[in-house]
Amino acid sequence: MRQDNFEVEDREIYAALMESIDDYIYIGDLTSNKYLISQNMLDDFELPDRMVDDLVSAWGELIHEKDKVRFFKSIQDMLDGRTDSHNEEYQIRNRQGQYIWVHCRGRLYRDQESGRPRSFVGIVKKPTSIGKIDQVTGLHTHEKYVEAIEGMAAAGVMSKAGMILLGIDDFSRINTLKTHHFGDIVLRYVAQDLMKMLPPGTMLYRFDGDQFAILLPVGSRSTLFRIYEKIQNFTIEPHFAEGQEYSFTISAGAVCFSEIGLIEEDVEKCAAIALKEAKAMGKNRCVFFAPEMLDYKVREQKILQELAGSVRESFRGFHLAYQPITDATNLTVIGAEALLRFHSDTYGALGPDEFIPLLENTGWIFPVGRWVLSQAIKTCVRWREKIDDFTINVNVSCLQFKDDSFASVVEEELKRYGLPPRYLTLEMTETYFVTNKENLAATISYLHELGCKIAMDDFGTGYSSLGRLTEFNIDVVKIDRLFVQSLNANHYNYSFVEAVIRLCHRAGMKVCIEGVETALQQQNVSALHADSLQGFYVSRPVPPEDFQQNFIEHPDCMFAKAAPKNIPSQYLRMSGDKDLLLSMMDAVPLALNLWNQKYQNVECNQAAVKLFELQEEAEYLDRFFELSPEFQPDGLPSMQKARDKIKEAFEQGKSVFYWMHCRLDGEPIPCEVVLTRLSYKNEYVVAGYTKDLREHDLQAEKEFLDLADL
Ligand code: C2E
Ligand code: CA
Ligand code: CA
């Protein structure tokens, strides 16, 4: 290129451009059909060289089947002279085998005299530089979905279409129990896999969180259902990411647009209602939207009316129920959680899950929330006359917490009744802590200065991970009842809860376990060293009069129902009588053996002998070291790992891990081992409980392996 005082080589311009732009660049000479592409384009896509013969064909090969026709048509339009520009978005396979969205804009230049195509130059924008593309999955976002729906409506082709809204079931488990990063990888893989399953012409979008939407131009019930079945079958297969196996199911809400013709509700809302129904019915299923599902709206309207009346008339119909919070081990009542109830004139007693969202949507949560605080504080003051350290827990909606005046409202209410702030704990759900970290810090520190305590509610259901638990300046973590219910049956949950408690204690936080319903659960919770518990085992939430009578007058009333103190402790003290000890060991159905301080295996029970199909105890003790392979599945030499674990148990009281044994005939036996330190004849020994996992499902075993690294 040359002008007065300006001279730059065209080749230098190309070179500079090609190196300095993030997007991919191609420049083609159409007389020879040779293209020069930027280095990053070669790096990222399966192309032969920087110089490519017939780039259009090579590139077209990589484009997703469903977009190919559209791509080639737009090229043909140019070659046929119908247009000189190319402007298309499509998905294309990168070198990792993933389909990513790109936006390709090119321009065709013609020979001025002959009009024949001479060169073709363009830029392919990467997903990072296109709005409306989800960064995690590379899929189009909700915004793009809205455009597509509007486009369909404008073209008058809505009535035949169909939509499936997909939600990964319990996705928060993957996010919480693994990591956020792992959760993102799973979303990306699911997105890629879904894409491969969809018929041409179908569009896939990522909505919020764990939701994806599929839009079909023609979507009869049978087509939609077949697609869901395909997806469901795919979820059954084993899935791996970063060397870890994970499992999940997917629920779906499907809508045939033809069936909702006369409803004013938009499609997305209908799909969301159907998805909610699918989850409520037990997940891992597809539910089709039916207009009757909107009947809830009538109920909602009526309740809204009643709530409005109640807020006007000094909170008529609202009352608080109180559920005891007790010491986890001896079950003495140490406080209560105030739980809001509403009595509807039309529908009777309503639970907070139904009306709190309505209060939040209307803003009535502010006056009602203040009323709750006020009632709860007043009651606490009264009960503290009997129980000195009695604390009251009050749930706070995230809207209240976000409100600038919240801290001063709390301060005023405390002053009004003269409750020392340390007897008030404000509960906020975990999700809010994670999504509003910055805004929270100031309010939390103000409330702390005041002297109140903060609890993170429903821990384990939101999106935080173990590592992030200690980031927040909180006093109590309440572990959601989801976990307690399977503590006994699921290693994964047991180890998770154990890890949370350990972490919290190390950071000076207390742990409360929610949803304790049985004696066995209470024993477990106590053995895990949780500080407090709450649940139907002690009591359901009850009216204040009942609470007063049952618990304030008799704070020790549950004492007799508490697990005996000496059962679960790590520091189990055993009788010094060896015969008694051995007969006790034989009564245990698990394989059990004892180690001394010199790492010698000194006793075992009958179950251990049987596990390895040996003849007698002596053989077990003699040949014990032949009962493990040389290396464990994690690559560590068995002898070294065994010593490390025994040492850990001697030092810390307990060690839980996965162990691969093998019988003398070589048959592998995957086991779970729990080592516990015991005091025996005035010295310490370590007891090893070995559980044969062969009958347990492989998934549980894998999860346990993952957790062993926590
Ligand atoms: P939450 O804060 O997790 O409260 C505990 C819920 O678990 C209560 O449900 C309680 O009845 C139930 N629960 C307690 N022990 C057990 C048990 O052993 N097993 C089972 N299955 N459930 C148990 P509830 O009263 O229906 O409250 C539901 C949610 O509504 C509460 O969950 C809380 O998030 C919210 N909520 C309640 N009162 C208020 C309030 O005053 N303000 C705000 N913002 N939210 C509230
Ligand atoms: Ca709560
Ligand atoms: Ca809770």
XYZ file of C-alpha atoms in Angstrom, residues 247-619:
373
model
C -23.317 -39.690 37.869
C -26.435 -37.664 37.394
C -29.982 -37.764 36.093
C -31.914 -35.179 34.150
C -35.531 -34.082 34.570
C -37.491 -32.404 31.818
C -40.505 -30.167 31.351
C -41.826 -30.390 27.797
C -44.240 -28.155 25.940
C -45.986 -28.755 22.619
C -46.778 -25.259 21.495
C -49.918 -26.399 19.715
C -51.380 -27.462 23.065
C -50.995 -24.114 24.752
C -52.369 -21.966 21.966
C -54.944 -20.176 24.061
C -52.912 -19.625 27.200
C -51.451 -16.228 27.817
C -48.550 -17.757 29.738
C -45.327 -17.831 27.759
C -43.806 -21.087 26.693
C -40.821 -20.846 28.944
C -42.982 -20.443 32.008
C -45.053 -23.463 31.015
C -41.901 -25.516 30.542
C -40.656 -24.376 33.942
C -43.928 -25.413 35.577
C -43.738 -28.836 33.924
C -40.094 -29.223 34.982
C -40.995 -28.341 38.552
C -43.688 -30.990 38.429
C -41.168 -33.537 37.090
C -38.820 -32.798 39.978
C -41.647 -32.949 42.493
C -42.680 -36.352 41.149
C -39.277 -37.771 41.984
C -36.966 -36.454 39.234
C -35.356 -38.352 36.351
C -38.519 -38.051 34.251
C -40.189 -35.916 31.619
C -43.495 -34.202 32.295
C -45.563 -32.509 29.599
C -47.135 -29.210 30.405
C -50.911 -29.329 30.757
C -53.061 -26.212 31.210
C -54.457 -27.617 34.506
C -51.018 -27.054 35.951
C -51.894 -23.393 36.016
C -54.655 -23.975 38.601
C -52.127 -23.114 41.266
C -52.429 -19.535 40.058
C -55.954 -19.243 41.382
C -54.737 -20.466 44.753
C -51.801 -18.100 44.618
C -54.048 -15.118 43.913
C -56.305 -15.964 46.816
C -53.381 -16.385 49.213
C -51.905 -13.100 48.033
C -55.178 -11.370 48.838
C -55.243 -12.870 52.299
C -51.598 -12.010 52.971
C -52.290 -8.404 52.002
C -55.210 -8.289 54.451
C -53.095 -9.798 57.156
C -50.250 -7.321 56.718
C -52.832 -4.498 56.963
C -54.463 -5.962 60.061
C -51.490 -6.305 62.428
C -50.335 -9.631 60.991
C -53.545 -11.469 61.709
C -53.166 -15.138 60.715
C -49.395 -15.167 61.158
C -47.857 -16.980 64.082
C -44.527 -18.528 64.986
C -43.766 -22.149 65.742
C -40.630 -22.982 67.687
C -38.409 -25.999 67.194
C -35.867 -26.887 69.860
C -32.152 -26.806 69.121
C -30.330 -29.107 71.497
C -26.829 -30.144 72.417
C -25.934 -32.898 69.926
C -24.820 -35.368 72.576
C -26.866 -34.916 75.732
C -29.883 -33.324 74.046
C -30.298 -30.500 76.536
C -32.294 -27.688 74.986
C -30.049 -24.729 74.247
C -32.304 -22.664 72.015
C -35.025 -22.639 69.386
C -35.561 -21.747 65.769
C -38.568 -19.549 65.104
C -40.515 -20.750 62.060
C -43.207 -18.662 60.471
C -46.699 -20.055 59.851
C -49.743 -18.571 58.154
C -53.306 -19.621 58.641
C -55.321 -19.007 55.494
C -59.074 -18.595 55.884
C -59.554 -20.501 52.644
C -56.848 -23.162 52.682
C -56.025 -23.633 56.351
C -52.465 -23.925 57.665
C -49.836 -23.040 55.071
C -46.131 -23.806 55.183
C -43.512 -21.108 54.677
C -42.265 -22.699 51.472
C -45.558 -21.665 49.863
C -46.027 -18.145 51.220
C -42.502 -16.812 51.839
C -41.820 -16.492 48.086
C -45.083 -14.518 47.796
C -44.036 -12.225 50.638
C -40.713 -11.747 48.900
C -42.251 -10.978 45.520
C -44.553 -8.364 46.988
C -42.065 -6.780 49.367
C -44.252 -7.682 52.361
C -41.319 -9.712 53.637
C -40.002 -6.469 55.169
C -42.879 -5.748 57.573
C -43.522 -9.461 58.179
C -39.817 -10.162 58.700
C -39.638 -7.390 61.246
C -42.698 -8.761 63.003
C -41.050 -12.224 63.166
C -37.899 -10.723 64.631
C -39.858 -8.787 67.172
C -41.996 -11.769 68.296
C -39.024 -14.109 68.471
C -36.917 -11.679 70.500
C -39.806 -11.046 72.897
C -40.284 -14.785 73.417
C -36.573 -15.355 73.909
C -36.439 -12.748 76.635
C -39.254 -14.557 78.423
C -37.650 -17.981 78.134
C -34.278 -16.734 79.245
C -35.783 -16.105 82.647
C -35.759 -19.900 83.003
C -32.796 -20.904 80.839
C -29.995 -18.457 81.142
C -28.162 -19.207 77.888
C -31.238 -19.752 75.745
C -30.700 -18.477 72.197
C -33.221 -17.768 69.484
C -32.628 -18.376 65.782
C -34.514 -16.271 63.276
C -34.598 -16.875 59.527
C -33.814 -13.878 57.409
C -34.721 -13.619 53.762
C -31.928 -12.434 51.516
C -34.049 -9.394 50.613
C -34.089 -8.315 54.248
C -30.385 -8.825 54.541
C -29.750 -6.757 51.443
C -31.822 -3.878 52.783
C -29.605 -1.076 54.104
C -31.727 -0.546 57.169
C -31.701 -4.221 58.226
C -28.923 -3.986 60.804
C -30.527 -0.995 62.487
C -33.917 -2.762 62.548
C -32.257 -5.656 64.383
C -30.597 -3.253 66.773
C -33.871 -1.462 67.517
C -35.790 -4.678 68.159
C -33.081 -6.000 70.484
C -33.086 -2.748 72.428
C -36.855 -2.640 72.572
C -37.033 -5.902 74.535
C -33.623 -5.696 76.150
C -32.220 -8.927 74.695
C -28.423 -9.085 74.775
C -27.510 -9.506 71.070
C -25.439 -12.654 71.599
C -28.681 -14.582 72.217
C -29.907 -13.845 68.707
C -28.701 -15.895 65.737
C -29.723 -14.776 62.267
C -29.988 -17.583 59.730
C -29.266 -17.008 56.054
C -29.299 -19.694 53.397
C -26.050 -20.842 51.927
C -26.890 -19.812 48.363
C -27.082 -16.189 49.356
C -23.659 -16.254 50.967
C -22.113 -17.445 47.773
C -23.834 -15.139 45.342
C -23.560 -11.950 47.354
C -20.230 -12.247 49.037
C -19.159 -8.631 48.698
C -22.432 -7.012 49.751
C -22.662 -9.306 52.715
C -19.373 -8.472 54.333
C -20.450 -5.021 55.562
C -23.813 -6.135 56.993
C -22.261 -9.157 58.671
C -19.551 -7.100 60.269
C -22.088 -4.540 61.500
C -24.226 -7.288 63.051
C -21.117 -8.829 64.580
C -20.134 -5.502 66.096
C -23.596 -5.377 67.535
C -22.953 -8.823 69.020
C -25.420 -10.993 67.051
C -24.471 -14.360 65.610
C -24.803 -15.399 61.989
C -25.659 -18.908 60.823
C -25.328 -20.324 57.327
C -28.523 -22.307 56.785
C -29.105 -25.375 54.593
C -25.402 -25.935 54.019
C -24.745 -28.523 51.340
C -27.662 -27.634 49.086
C -26.290 -24.495 47.503
C -23.310 -23.896 45.348
C -20.500 -23.385 47.781
C -17.733 -25.873 48.230
C -15.970 -27.104 51.294
C -12.973 -24.974 50.552
C -15.060 -21.820 50.554
C -16.823 -22.493 53.807
C -14.282 -20.644 55.863
C -14.252 -17.599 53.607
C -17.255 -16.136 55.358
C -17.191 -14.664 58.775
C -19.939 -16.772 60.299
C -20.561 -18.365 63.665
C -22.654 -21.430 62.936
C -23.061 -23.742 59.973
C -26.330 -25.650 59.756
C -25.943 -28.770 57.660
C -29.047 -29.482 55.630
C -31.229 -32.430 56.525
C -30.498 -33.996 53.151
C -27.275 -35.315 54.610
C -28.347 -36.690 57.946
C -30.879 -38.970 56.377
C -28.283 -41.070 54.633
C -25.361 -40.741 57.027
C -25.484 -44.393 57.772
C -26.044 -45.730 54.311
C -23.769 -43.471 52.354
C -20.024 -43.154 52.950
C -20.023 -40.118 50.812
C -22.375 -38.147 53.039
C -20.731 -39.426 56.188
C -17.307 -38.308 55.106
C -18.695 -35.034 53.802
C -20.364 -34.159 57.091
C -17.291 -35.275 58.993
C -15.081 -33.060 56.839
C -17.408 -30.072 57.245
C -17.418 -30.452 61.017
C -13.661 -30.789 61.181
C -13.167 -27.756 58.971
C -15.657 -25.626 60.906
C -14.174 -26.515 64.256
C -10.727 -25.698 63.036
C -12.029 -22.287 61.945
C -13.816 -21.725 65.258
C -17.328 -22.249 63.896
C -20.065 -24.349 65.480
C -22.016 -26.940 63.545
C -25.706 -27.719 63.872
C -27.163 -30.741 62.083
C -30.717 -30.366 60.879
C -33.351 -32.989 60.264
C -32.362 -35.541 62.938
C -35.326 -37.889 63.102
C -34.135 -41.119 64.727
C -32.042 -42.344 67.617
C -29.517 -43.803 65.207
C -29.126 -40.466 63.463
C -28.635 -38.781 66.800
C -25.896 -41.281 67.678
C -24.176 -40.607 64.396
C -24.408 -36.874 64.783
C -23.053 -37.072 68.275
C -20.221 -39.368 67.181
C -19.293 -36.895 64.485
C -18.841 -34.241 67.168
C -21.483 -31.882 65.872
C -22.278 -29.189 68.420
C -26.027 -29.055 68.193
C -28.918 -30.667 66.405
C -32.465 -29.979 65.399
C -35.121 -32.341 64.149
C -38.256 -34.354 64.702
C -36.362 -36.763 66.998
C -36.443 -34.084 69.657
C -39.583 -32.312 68.464
C -41.445 -30.909 65.503
C -41.891 -27.133 65.514
C -44.612 -26.399 68.109
C -46.614 -23.384 69.313
C -44.893 -21.255 71.964
C -47.170 -22.477 74.773
C -46.222 -26.097 74.092
C -42.584 -25.195 73.751
C -42.680 -23.410 77.086
C -44.331 -26.328 78.801
C -42.264 -29.110 77.207
C -38.843 -27.594 77.000
C -38.450 -24.385 78.972
C -39.815 -25.938 82.123
C -37.808 -29.127 81.446
C -34.718 -28.386 79.385
C -33.285 -31.821 80.226
C -36.418 -33.698 79.219
C -34.659 -35.334 76.270
C -31.684 -36.414 78.280
C -32.950 -39.972 78.609
C -33.341 -40.258 74.847
C -29.742 -39.212 74.214
C -27.315 -41.841 72.969
C -25.255 -43.249 75.846
C -22.200 -41.118 76.091
C -19.639 -43.895 75.908
C -20.808 -45.512 72.667
C -19.583 -43.425 69.837
C -16.486 -41.677 71.055
C -13.165 -42.060 69.327
C -11.622 -42.699 72.712
C -13.484 -45.871 73.315
C -12.291 -47.386 76.555
C -12.439 -51.154 76.631
C -12.338 -53.673 79.367
C -8.886 -54.933 80.272
C -10.161 -58.503 80.029
C -8.682 -60.022 76.886
C -11.190 -62.895 76.593
C -14.066 -60.501 76.906
C -12.516 -58.284 74.272
C -12.075 -61.211 71.893
C -15.598 -62.483 72.385
C -16.860 -58.979 71.718
C -14.788 -58.862 68.566
C -16.244 -62.135 67.352
C -19.732 -60.765 67.827
C -19.000 -58.052 65.283
C -20.009 -59.029 61.742
C -17.305 -56.863 60.193
C -13.749 -58.072 59.857
C -11.883 -56.644 62.808
C -8.261 -56.726 63.895
C -5.978 -54.977 66.362
C -2.638 -53.305 65.737
C -0.045 -52.529 68.334
C 2.302 -49.551 68.402
C 4.886 -51.565 66.473
C 2.509 -51.915 63.540
C 1.978 -55.578 64.327
C -1.375 -57.171 63.771
C -2.021 -58.893 67.088
C -5.639 -60.078 67.134
C -8.433 -60.678 64.693
C -11.982 -61.934 64.793
C -13.736 -64.770 62.971
C -15.240 -62.456 60.360
C -11.715 -61.448 59.290
C -10.699 -65.083 58.847
C -13.839 -65.724 56.816
C -13.398 -62.671 54.620
C -10.172 -64.112 53.232
C -11.408 -67.712 53.231
C -8.615 -68.759 55.585
C -8.651 -71.669 57.999
C -7.894 -70.071 61.328
C -6.842 -66.900 63.087
C -3.180 -67.925 63.247
C -3.052 -68.107 59.469
